[in-house]
PDB file of C-alpha atoms in Angstrom:
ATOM      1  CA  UNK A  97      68.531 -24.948  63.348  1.00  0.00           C
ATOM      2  CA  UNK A  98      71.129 -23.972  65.923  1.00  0.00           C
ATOM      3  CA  UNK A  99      71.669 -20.121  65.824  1.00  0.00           C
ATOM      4  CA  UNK A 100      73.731 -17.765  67.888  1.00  0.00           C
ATOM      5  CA  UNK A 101      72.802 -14.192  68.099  1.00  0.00           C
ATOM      6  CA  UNK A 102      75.410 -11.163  69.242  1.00  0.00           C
ATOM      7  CA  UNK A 103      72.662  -7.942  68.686  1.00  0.00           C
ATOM      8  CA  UNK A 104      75.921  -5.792  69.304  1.00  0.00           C
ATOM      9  CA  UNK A 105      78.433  -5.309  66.630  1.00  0.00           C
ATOM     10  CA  UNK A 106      80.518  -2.524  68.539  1.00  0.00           C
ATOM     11  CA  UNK A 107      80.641  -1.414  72.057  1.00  0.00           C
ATOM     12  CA  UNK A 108      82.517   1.854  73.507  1.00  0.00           C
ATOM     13  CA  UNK A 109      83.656   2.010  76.981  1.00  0.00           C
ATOM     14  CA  UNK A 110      85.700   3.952  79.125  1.00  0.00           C
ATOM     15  CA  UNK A 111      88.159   2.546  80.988  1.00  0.00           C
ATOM     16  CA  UNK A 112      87.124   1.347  84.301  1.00  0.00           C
ATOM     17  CA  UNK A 113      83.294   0.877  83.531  1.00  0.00           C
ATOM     18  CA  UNK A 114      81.475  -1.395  83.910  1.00  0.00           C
ATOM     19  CA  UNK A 115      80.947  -4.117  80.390  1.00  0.00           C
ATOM     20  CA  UNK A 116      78.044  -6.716  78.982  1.00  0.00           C
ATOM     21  CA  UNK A 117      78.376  -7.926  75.838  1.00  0.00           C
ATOM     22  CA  UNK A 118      75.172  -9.698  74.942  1.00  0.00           C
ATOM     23  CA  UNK A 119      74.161 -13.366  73.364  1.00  0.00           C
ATOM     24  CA  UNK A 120      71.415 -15.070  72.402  1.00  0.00           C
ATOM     25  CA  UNK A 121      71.214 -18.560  70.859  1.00  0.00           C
ATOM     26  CA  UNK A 122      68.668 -20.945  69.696  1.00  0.00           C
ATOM     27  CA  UNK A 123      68.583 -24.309  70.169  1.00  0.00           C
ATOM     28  CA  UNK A 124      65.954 -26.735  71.654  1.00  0.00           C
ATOM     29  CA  UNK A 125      67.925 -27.515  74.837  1.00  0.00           C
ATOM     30  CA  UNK A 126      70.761 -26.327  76.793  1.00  0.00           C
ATOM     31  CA  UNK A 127      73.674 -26.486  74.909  1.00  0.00           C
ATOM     32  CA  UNK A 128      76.953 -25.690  75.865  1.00  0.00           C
ATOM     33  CA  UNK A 129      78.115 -22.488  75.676  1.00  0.00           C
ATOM     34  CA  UNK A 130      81.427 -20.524  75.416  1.00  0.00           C
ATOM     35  CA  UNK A 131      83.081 -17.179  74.834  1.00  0.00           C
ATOM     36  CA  UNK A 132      85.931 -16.246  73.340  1.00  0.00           C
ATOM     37  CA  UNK A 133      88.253 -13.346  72.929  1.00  0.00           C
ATOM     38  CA  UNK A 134      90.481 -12.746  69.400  1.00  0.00           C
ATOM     39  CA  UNK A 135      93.031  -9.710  69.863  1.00  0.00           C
ATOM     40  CA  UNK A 136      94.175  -8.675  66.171  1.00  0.00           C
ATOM     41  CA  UNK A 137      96.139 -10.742  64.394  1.00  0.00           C
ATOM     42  CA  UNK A 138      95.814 -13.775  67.333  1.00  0.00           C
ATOM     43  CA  UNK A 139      93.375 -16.617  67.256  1.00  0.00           C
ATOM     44  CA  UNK A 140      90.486 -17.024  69.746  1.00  0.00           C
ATOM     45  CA  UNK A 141      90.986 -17.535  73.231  1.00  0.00           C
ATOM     46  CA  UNK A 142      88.455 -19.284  75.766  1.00  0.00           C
ATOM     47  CA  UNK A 143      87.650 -16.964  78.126  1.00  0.00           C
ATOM     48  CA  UNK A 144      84.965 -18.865  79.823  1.00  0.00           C
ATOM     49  CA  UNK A 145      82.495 -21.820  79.183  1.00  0.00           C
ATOM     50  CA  UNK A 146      79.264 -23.337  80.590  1.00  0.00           C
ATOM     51  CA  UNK A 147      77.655 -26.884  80.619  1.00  0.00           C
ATOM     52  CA  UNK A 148      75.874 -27.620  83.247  1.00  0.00           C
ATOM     53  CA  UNK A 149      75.342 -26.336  87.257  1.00  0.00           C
ATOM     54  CA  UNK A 150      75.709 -22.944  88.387  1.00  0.00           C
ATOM     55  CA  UNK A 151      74.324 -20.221  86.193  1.00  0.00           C
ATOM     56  CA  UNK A 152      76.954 -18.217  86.918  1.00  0.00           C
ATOM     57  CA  UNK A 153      80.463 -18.703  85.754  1.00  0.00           C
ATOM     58  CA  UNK A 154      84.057 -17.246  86.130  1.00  0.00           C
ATOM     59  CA  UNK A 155      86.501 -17.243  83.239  1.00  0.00           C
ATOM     60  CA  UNK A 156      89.967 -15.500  83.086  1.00  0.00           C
ATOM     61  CA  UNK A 157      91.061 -12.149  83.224  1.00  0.00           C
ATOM     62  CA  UNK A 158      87.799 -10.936  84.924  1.00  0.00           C
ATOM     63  CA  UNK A 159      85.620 -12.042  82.944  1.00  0.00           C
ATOM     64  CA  UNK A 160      81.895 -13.455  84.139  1.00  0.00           C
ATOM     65  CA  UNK A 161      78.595 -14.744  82.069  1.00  0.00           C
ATOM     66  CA  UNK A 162      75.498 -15.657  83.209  1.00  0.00           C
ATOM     67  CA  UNK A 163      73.193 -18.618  81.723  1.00  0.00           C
ATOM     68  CA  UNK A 164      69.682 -17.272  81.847  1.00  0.00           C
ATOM     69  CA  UNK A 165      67.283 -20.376  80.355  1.00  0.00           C
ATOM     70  CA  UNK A 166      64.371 -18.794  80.384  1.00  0.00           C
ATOM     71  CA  UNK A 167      66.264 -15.758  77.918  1.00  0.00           C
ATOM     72  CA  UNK A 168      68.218 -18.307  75.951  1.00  0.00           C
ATOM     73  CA  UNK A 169      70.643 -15.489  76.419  1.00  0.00           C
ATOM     74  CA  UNK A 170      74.324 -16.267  78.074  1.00  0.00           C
ATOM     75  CA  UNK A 171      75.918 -12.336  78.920  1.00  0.00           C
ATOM     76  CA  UNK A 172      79.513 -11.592  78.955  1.00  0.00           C
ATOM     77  CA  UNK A 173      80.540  -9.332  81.915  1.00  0.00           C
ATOM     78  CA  UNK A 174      83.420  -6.896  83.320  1.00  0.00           C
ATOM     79  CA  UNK A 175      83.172  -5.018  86.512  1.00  0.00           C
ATOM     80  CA  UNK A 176      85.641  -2.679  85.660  1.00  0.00           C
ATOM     81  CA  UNK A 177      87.452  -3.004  82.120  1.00  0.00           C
ATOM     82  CA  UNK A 178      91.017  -2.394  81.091  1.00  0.00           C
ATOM     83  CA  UNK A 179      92.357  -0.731  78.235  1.00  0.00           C
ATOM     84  CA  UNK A 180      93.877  -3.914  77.225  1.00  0.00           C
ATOM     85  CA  UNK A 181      90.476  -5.480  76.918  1.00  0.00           C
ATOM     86  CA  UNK A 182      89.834  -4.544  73.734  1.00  0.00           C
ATOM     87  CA  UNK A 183      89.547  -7.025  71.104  1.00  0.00           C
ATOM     88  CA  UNK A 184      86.654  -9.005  69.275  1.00  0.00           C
ATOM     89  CA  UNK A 185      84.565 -11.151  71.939  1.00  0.00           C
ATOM     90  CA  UNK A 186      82.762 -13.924  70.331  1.00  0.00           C
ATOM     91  CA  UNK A 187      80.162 -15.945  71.921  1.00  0.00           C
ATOM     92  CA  UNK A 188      79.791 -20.023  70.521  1.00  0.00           C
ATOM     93  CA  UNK A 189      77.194 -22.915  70.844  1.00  0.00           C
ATOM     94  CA  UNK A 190      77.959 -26.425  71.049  1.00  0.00           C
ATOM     95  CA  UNK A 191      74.937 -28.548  70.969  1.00  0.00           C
ATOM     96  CA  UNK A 192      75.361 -30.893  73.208  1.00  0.00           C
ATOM     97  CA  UNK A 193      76.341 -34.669  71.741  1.00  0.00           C
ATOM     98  CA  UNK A 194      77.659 -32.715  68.323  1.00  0.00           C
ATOM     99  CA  UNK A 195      81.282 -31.902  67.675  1.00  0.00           C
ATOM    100  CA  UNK A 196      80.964 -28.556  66.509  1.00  0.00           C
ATOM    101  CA  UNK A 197      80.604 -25.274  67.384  1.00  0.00           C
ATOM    102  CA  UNK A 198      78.460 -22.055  66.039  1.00  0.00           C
ATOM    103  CA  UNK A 199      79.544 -19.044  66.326  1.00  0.00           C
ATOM    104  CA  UNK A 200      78.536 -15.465  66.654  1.00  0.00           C
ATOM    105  CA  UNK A 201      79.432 -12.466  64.539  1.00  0.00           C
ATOM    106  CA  UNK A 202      81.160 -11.228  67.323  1.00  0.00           C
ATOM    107  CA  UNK A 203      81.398  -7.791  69.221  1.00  0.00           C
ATOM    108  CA  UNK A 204      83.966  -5.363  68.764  1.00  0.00           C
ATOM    109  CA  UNK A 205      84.946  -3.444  72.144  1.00  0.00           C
ATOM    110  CA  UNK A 206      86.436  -0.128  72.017  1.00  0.00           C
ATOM    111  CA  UNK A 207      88.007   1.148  75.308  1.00  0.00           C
ATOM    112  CA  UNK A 208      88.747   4.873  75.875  1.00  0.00           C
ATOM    113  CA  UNK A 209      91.087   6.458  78.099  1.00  0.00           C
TER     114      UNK A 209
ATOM    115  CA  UNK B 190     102.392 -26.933  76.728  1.00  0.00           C
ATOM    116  CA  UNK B 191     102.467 -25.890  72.910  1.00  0.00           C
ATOM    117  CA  UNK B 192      99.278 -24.732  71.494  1.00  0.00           C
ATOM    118  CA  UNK B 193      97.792 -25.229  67.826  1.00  0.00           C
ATOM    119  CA  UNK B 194     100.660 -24.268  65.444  1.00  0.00           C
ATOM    120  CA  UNK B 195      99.641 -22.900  62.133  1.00  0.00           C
ATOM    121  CA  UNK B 196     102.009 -22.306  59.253  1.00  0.00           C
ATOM    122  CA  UNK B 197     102.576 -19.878  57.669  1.00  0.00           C
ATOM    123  CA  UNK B 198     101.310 -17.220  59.804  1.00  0.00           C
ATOM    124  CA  UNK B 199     101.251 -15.113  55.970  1.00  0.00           C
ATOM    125  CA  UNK B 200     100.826 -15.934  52.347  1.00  0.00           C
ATOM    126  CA  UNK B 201     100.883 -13.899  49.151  1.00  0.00           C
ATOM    127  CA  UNK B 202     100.129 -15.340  46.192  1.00  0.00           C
ATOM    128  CA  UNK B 203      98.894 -15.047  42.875  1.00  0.00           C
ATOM    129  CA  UNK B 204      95.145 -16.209  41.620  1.00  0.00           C
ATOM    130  CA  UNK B 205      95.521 -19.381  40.075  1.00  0.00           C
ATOM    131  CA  UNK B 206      98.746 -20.657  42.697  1.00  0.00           C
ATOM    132  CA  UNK B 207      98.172 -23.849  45.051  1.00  0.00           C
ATOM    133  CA  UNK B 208      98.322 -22.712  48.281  1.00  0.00           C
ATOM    134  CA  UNK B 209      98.529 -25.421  51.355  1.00  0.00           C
ATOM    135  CA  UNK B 210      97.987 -24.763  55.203  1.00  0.00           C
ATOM    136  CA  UNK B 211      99.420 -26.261  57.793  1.00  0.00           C
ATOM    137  CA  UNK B 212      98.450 -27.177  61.057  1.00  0.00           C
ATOM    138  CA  UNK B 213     100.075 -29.176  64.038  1.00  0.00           C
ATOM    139  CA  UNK B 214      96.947 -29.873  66.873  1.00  0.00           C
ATOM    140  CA  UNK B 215      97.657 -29.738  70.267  1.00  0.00           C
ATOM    141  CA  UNK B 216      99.585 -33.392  71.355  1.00  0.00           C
ATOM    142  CA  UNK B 217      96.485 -35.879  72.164  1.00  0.00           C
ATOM    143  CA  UNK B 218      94.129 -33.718  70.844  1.00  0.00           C
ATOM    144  CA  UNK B 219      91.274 -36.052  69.240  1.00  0.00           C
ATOM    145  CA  UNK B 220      89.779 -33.488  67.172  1.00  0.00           C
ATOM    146  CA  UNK B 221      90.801 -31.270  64.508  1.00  0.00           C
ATOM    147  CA  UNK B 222      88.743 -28.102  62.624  1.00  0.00           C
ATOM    148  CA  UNK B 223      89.684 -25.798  60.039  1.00  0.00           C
ATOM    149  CA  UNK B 224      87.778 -21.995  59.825  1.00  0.00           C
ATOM    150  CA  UNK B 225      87.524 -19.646  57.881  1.00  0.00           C
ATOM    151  CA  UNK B 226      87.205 -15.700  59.045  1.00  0.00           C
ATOM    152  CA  UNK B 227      86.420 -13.082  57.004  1.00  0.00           C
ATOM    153  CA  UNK B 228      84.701  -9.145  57.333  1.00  0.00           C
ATOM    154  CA  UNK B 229      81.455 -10.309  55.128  1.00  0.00           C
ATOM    155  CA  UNK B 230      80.685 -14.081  56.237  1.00  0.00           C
ATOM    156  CA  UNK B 231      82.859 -14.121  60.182  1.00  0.00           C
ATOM    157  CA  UNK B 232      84.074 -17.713  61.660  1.00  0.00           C
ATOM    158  CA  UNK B 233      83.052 -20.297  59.250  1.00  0.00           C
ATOM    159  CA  UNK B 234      83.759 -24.108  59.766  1.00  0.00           C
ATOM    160  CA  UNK B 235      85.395 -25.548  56.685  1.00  0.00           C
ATOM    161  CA  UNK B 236      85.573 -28.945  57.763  1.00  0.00           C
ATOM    162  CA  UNK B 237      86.695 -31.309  60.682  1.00  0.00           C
ATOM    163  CA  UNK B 238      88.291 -34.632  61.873  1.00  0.00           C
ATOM    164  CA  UNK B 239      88.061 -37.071  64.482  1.00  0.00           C
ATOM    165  CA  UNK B 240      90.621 -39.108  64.858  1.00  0.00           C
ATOM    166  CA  UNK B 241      92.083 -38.091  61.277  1.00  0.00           C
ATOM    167  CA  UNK B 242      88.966 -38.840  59.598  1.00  0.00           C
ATOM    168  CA  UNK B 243      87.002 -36.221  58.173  1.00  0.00           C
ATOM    169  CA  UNK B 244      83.457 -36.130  59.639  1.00  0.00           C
ATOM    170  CA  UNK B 245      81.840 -32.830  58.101  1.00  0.00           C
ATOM    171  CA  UNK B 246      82.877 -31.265  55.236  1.00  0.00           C
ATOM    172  CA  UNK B 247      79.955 -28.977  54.188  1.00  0.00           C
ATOM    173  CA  UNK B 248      81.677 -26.315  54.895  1.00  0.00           C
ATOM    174  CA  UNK B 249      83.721 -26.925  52.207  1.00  0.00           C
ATOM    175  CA  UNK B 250      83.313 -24.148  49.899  1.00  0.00           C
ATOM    176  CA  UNK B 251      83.797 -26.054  46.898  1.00  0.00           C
ATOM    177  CA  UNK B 252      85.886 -28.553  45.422  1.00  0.00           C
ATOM    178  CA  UNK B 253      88.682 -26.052  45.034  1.00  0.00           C
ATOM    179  CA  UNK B 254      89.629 -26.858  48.739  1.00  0.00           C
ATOM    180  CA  UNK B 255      90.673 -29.670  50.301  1.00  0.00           C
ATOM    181  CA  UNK B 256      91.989 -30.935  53.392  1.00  0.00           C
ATOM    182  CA  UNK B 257      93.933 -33.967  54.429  1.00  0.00           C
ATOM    183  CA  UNK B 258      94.653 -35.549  58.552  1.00  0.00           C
ATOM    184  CA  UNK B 259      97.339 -38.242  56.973  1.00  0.00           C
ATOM    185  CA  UNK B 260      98.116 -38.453  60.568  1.00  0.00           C
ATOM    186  CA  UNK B 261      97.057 -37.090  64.378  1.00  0.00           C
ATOM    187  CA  UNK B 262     100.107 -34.099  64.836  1.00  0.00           C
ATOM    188  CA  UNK B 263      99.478 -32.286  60.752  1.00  0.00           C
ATOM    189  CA  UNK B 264      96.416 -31.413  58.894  1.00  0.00           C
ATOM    190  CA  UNK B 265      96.788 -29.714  55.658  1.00  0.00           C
ATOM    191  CA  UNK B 266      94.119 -27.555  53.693  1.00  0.00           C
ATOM    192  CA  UNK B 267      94.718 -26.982  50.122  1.00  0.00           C
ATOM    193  CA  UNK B 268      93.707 -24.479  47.409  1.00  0.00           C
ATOM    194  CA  UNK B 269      93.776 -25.432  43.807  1.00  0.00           C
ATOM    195  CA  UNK B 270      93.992 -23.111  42.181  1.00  0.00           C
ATOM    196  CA  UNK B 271      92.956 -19.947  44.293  1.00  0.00           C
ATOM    197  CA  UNK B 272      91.235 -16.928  43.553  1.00  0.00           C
ATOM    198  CA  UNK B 273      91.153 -13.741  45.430  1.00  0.00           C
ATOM    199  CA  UNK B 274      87.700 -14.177  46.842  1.00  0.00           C
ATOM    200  CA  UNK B 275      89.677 -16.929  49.358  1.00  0.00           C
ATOM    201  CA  UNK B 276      91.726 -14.313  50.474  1.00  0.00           C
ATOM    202  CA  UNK B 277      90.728 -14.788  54.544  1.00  0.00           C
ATOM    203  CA  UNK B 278      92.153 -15.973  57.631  1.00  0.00           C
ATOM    204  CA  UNK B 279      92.180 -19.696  58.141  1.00  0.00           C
ATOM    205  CA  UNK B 280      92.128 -20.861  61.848  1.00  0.00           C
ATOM    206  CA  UNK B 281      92.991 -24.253  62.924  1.00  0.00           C
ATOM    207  CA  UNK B 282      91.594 -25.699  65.921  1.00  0.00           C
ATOM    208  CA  UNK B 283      92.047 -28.974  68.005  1.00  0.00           C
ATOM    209  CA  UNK B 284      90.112 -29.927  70.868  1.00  0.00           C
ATOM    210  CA  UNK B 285      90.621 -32.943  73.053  1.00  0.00           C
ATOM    211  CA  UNK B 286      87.676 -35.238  73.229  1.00  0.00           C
ATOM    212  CA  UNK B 287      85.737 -36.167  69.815  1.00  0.00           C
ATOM    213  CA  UNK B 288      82.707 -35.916  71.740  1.00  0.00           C
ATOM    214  CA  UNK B 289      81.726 -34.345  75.175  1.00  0.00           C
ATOM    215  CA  UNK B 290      82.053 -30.846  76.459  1.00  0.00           C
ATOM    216  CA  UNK B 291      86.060 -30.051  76.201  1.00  0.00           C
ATOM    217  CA  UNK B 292      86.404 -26.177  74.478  1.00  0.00           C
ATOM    218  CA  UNK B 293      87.998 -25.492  71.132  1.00  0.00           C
ATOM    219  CA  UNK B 294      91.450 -24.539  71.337  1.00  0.00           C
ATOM    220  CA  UNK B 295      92.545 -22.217  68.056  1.00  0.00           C
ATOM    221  CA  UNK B 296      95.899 -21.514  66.615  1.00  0.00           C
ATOM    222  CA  UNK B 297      96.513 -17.909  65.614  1.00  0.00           C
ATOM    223  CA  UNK B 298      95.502 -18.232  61.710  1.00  0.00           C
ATOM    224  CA  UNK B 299      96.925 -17.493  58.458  1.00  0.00           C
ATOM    225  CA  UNK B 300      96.577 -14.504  56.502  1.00  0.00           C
ATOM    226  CA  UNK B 301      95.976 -15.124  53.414  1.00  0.00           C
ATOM    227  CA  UNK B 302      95.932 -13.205  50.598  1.00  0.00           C
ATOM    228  CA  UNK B 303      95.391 -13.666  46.466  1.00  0.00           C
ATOM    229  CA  UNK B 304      96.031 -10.704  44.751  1.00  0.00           C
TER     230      UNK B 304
END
């Protein structure tokens, strides 16, 4: 069975440090994969998403993740973060040639001054 | 371009009340999904459409809840009656292809809330 895993439930960061929210998911074969951000009280937002090609992939506001295969692990990353990063970042699964998605418990990021 | 609109953004009611959501999918939007989010359980698919016809409904809680595509711009899902353990927020979410690789695009939810 298709499972997505986000080990980290909260995150702290200052502002202007660097940020990796993790993911792992299981599946037999490279699904596609997304992540999303939900600021309170909003709905999720794509951020970024990956199918197929470069590992690496850019998403808005800053935002990069990496597709590691051989880790079945696809990492959310900030250089530097902003205060107005903080929100709940969820990271989703979408096996490829279904319809849905599965989703993580998400990550709740903090950001101090 | 107008995004998923969900309606009403809050509701209030008492156990034992219908209670209907709305939902208006992004114009030629194929597919259509309706979540769940709470503290306990997270983001939860209820159920989904493609072109308006349900495909999955396990999510379904149970038969207390329903949901309806009578058409591709409105989806409804309906509580009768509710209790306060389906106090949550319901997402809405329409996505473009029924199949492929196209992302899920979500509405901001309604708070719900059975006293």
């Amino acid at each position: 069975a298709q499972s997505v895993t986000q080990p980290d439930i909260h995150i702290t960061v200052s502002e202007g440090a660097s940020l990796e929210l993790r993911c792992n998911y299981s599946y037999g074969a490279t699904p596609y994969l997304f992540w999303y951000v939900q600021s309170p009280g909003q709905g999720l937002q794509l951020l970024l998403k990956y199918f197929s090609g470069d590992t690496l992939v850019q998403g808005i506001k800053g935002f990069e993740a990496e597709f590691k295969r051989s880790q079945s692990s696809f990492n959310l990353r900030k250089p530097s973060v902003h205060w107005s990063d903080a929100a709940e970042y969820f990271c989703a699964v979408g096996p490829t040639g279904a319809n849905n998605l599965f989703f993580g418990t998400g990550t709740r990021l903090t950001v101090i001054p | 371009d107008a995004g998923v609109i969900q309606s009403p953004r809050h509701e209030v009611t008492e156990m034992g009340q219908e209670v209907t959501l709305r939902c208006k999918p992004i114009s030629g939007h194929n597919s259509l999904f309706w979540y769940r989010q709470t503290m306990m359980r997270g983001l939860e698919l209820l159920i989904y459409f493609n072109n308006n016809v349900p495909i999955d409904d396990s999510g379904m809680p149970e038969d207390r809840f329903s949901a309806k595509m009578p058409n591709a711009s409105f989806s409804t899902l309906k509580i009768q009656p509710s209790e306060p353990r389906d106090s949550a927020v319901y997402f809405c979410a329409s996505r473009e292809e029924a199949w492929g690789n196209q992302p899920q695009h979500f509405g901001d939810g309604t708070r719900l809330s059975i006293l």
